[in-house]
Structure formats: C-alpha cells, structure tokens
PDB file of C-alpha atoms in Angstrom:
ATOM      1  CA  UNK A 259       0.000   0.000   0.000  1.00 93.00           C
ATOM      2  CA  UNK A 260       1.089   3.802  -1.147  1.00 94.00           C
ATOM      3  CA  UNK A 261       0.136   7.003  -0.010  1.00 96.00           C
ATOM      4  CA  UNK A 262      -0.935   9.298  -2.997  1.00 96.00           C
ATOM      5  CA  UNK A 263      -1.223  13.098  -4.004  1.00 97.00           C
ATOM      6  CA  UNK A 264      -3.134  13.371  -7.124  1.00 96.00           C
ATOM      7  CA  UNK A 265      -3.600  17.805  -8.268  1.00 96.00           C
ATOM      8  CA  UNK A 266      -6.373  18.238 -10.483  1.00 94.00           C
ATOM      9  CA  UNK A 267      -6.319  21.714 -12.632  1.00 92.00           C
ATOM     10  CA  UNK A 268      -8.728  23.400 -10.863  1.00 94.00           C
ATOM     11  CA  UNK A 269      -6.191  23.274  -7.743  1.00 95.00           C
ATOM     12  CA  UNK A 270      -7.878  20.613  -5.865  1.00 96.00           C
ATOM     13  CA  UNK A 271      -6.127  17.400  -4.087  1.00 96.00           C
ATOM     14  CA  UNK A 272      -6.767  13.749  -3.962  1.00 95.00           C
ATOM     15  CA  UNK A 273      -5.356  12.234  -1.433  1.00 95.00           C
ATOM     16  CA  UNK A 274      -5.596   8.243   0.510  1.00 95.00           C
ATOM     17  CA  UNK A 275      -3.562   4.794   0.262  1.00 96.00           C
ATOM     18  CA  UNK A 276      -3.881   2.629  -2.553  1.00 95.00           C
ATOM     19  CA  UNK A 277      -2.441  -0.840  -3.780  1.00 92.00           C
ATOM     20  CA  UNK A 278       0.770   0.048  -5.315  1.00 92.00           C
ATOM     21  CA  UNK A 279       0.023  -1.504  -8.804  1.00 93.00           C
ATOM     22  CA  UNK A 280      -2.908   0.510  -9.095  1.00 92.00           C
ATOM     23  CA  UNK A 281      -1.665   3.406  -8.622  1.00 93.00           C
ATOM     24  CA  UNK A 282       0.836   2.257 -11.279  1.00 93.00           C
ATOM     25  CA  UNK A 283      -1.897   1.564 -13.509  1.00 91.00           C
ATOM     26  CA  UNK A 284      -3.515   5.233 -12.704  1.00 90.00           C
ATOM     27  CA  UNK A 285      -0.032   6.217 -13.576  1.00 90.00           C
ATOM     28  CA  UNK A 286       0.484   4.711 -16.678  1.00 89.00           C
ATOM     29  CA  UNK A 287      -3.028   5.800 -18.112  1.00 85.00           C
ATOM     30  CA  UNK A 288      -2.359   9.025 -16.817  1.00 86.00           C
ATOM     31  CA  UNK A 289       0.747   9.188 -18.898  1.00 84.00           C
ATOM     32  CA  UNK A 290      -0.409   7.929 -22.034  1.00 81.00           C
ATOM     33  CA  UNK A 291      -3.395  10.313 -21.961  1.00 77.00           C
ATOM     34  CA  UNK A 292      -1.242  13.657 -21.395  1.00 74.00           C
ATOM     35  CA  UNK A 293       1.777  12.509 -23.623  1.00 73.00           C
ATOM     36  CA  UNK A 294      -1.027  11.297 -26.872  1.00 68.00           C
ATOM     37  CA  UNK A 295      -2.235  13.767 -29.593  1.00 56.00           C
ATOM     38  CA  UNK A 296      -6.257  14.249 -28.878  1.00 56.00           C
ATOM     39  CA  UNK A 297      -7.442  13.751 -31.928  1.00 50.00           C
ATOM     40  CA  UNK A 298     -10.828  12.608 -29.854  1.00 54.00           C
ATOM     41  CA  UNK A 299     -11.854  15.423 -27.244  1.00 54.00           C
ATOM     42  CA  UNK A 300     -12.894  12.539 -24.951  1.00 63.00           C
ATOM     43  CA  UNK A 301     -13.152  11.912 -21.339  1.00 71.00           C
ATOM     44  CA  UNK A 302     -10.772   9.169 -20.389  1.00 78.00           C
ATOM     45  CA  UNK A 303     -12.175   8.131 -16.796  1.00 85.00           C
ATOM     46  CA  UNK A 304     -10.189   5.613 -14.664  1.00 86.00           C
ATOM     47  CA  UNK A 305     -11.451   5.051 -10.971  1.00 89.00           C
ATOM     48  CA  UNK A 306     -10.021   2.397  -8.493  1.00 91.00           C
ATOM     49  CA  UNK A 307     -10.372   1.611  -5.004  1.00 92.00           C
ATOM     50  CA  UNK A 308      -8.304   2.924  -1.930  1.00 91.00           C
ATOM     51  CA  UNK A 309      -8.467   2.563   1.750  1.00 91.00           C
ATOM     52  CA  UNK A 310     -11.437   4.759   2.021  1.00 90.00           C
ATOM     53  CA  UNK A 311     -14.152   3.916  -0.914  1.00 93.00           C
ATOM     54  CA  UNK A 312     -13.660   4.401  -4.644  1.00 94.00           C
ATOM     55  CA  UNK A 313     -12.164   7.065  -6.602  1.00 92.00           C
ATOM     56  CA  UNK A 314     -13.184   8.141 -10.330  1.00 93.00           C
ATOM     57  CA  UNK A 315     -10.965  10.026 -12.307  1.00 89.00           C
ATOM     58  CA  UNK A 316     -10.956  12.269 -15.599  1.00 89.00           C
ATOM     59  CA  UNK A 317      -7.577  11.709 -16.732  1.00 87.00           C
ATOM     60  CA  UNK A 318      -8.012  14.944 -18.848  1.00 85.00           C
ATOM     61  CA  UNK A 319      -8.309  17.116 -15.441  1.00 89.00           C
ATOM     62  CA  UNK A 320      -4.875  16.019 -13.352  1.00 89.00           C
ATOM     63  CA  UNK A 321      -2.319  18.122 -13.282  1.00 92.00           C
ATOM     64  CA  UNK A 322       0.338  15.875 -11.674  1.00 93.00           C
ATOM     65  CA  UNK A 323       0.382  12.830  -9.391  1.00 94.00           C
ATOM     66  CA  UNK A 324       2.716  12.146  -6.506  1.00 96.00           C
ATOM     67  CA  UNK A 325       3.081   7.797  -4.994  1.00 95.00           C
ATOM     68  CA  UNK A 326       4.889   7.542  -2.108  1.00 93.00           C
ATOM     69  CA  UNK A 327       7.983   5.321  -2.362  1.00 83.00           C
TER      70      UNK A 327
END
C-alpha cells in the first residue's frame, strides 16, 4: 500500500492509500493520456479503489500525481 497526491487543474487534491500496482496503472493511463495527440476530445475516466471507498478520475483534469515510495 502507497500514499498518494493526485492535483487536479482546478487546484484541488486527492489524497488516501492505494495498492501500489494501481496506482501504477492510474499512472500509466495518466501518462499515455497527457503525452497522446487528442485527436478525440474525450473523457478518459479511470477510478479504483483505496483505503477509504472508490475514486473516479478524468484523466483529462490532473495536473500531476505524486506515490509515495
């Protein structure tokens, strides 16, 4: 389990433990979707669970994540 940060652009935090290969996962997607040419203006969402409930994501609104080491 990891301890995450996630900034949205409006200025808002996300914050709670996760499974680390989740948060990979978030990651990864988050990656792909900021690095890619949007061709598609689409929502990408991506949720997963953490120690408190559920979280669900558009990819298209984080600014930057932080996963503890």
């Amino acid at each position: 389990m990891k301890n995450y940060i996630i900034w949205l652009k409006s200025g808002e935090t996300i914050r709670g433990i996760a499974n680390e290969s989740t948060l990979r996962t978030l990651e990864c997607d988050f990656l792909y979707t900021r690095n890619k040419i949007r061709i598609f203006n689409r929502d990408r969402i991506h949720s997963f669970r953490d120690n408190e409930g559920a979280v669900f994501l558009n990819l298209n609104r984080i600014e930057a994540i932080f996963i503890s080491k």
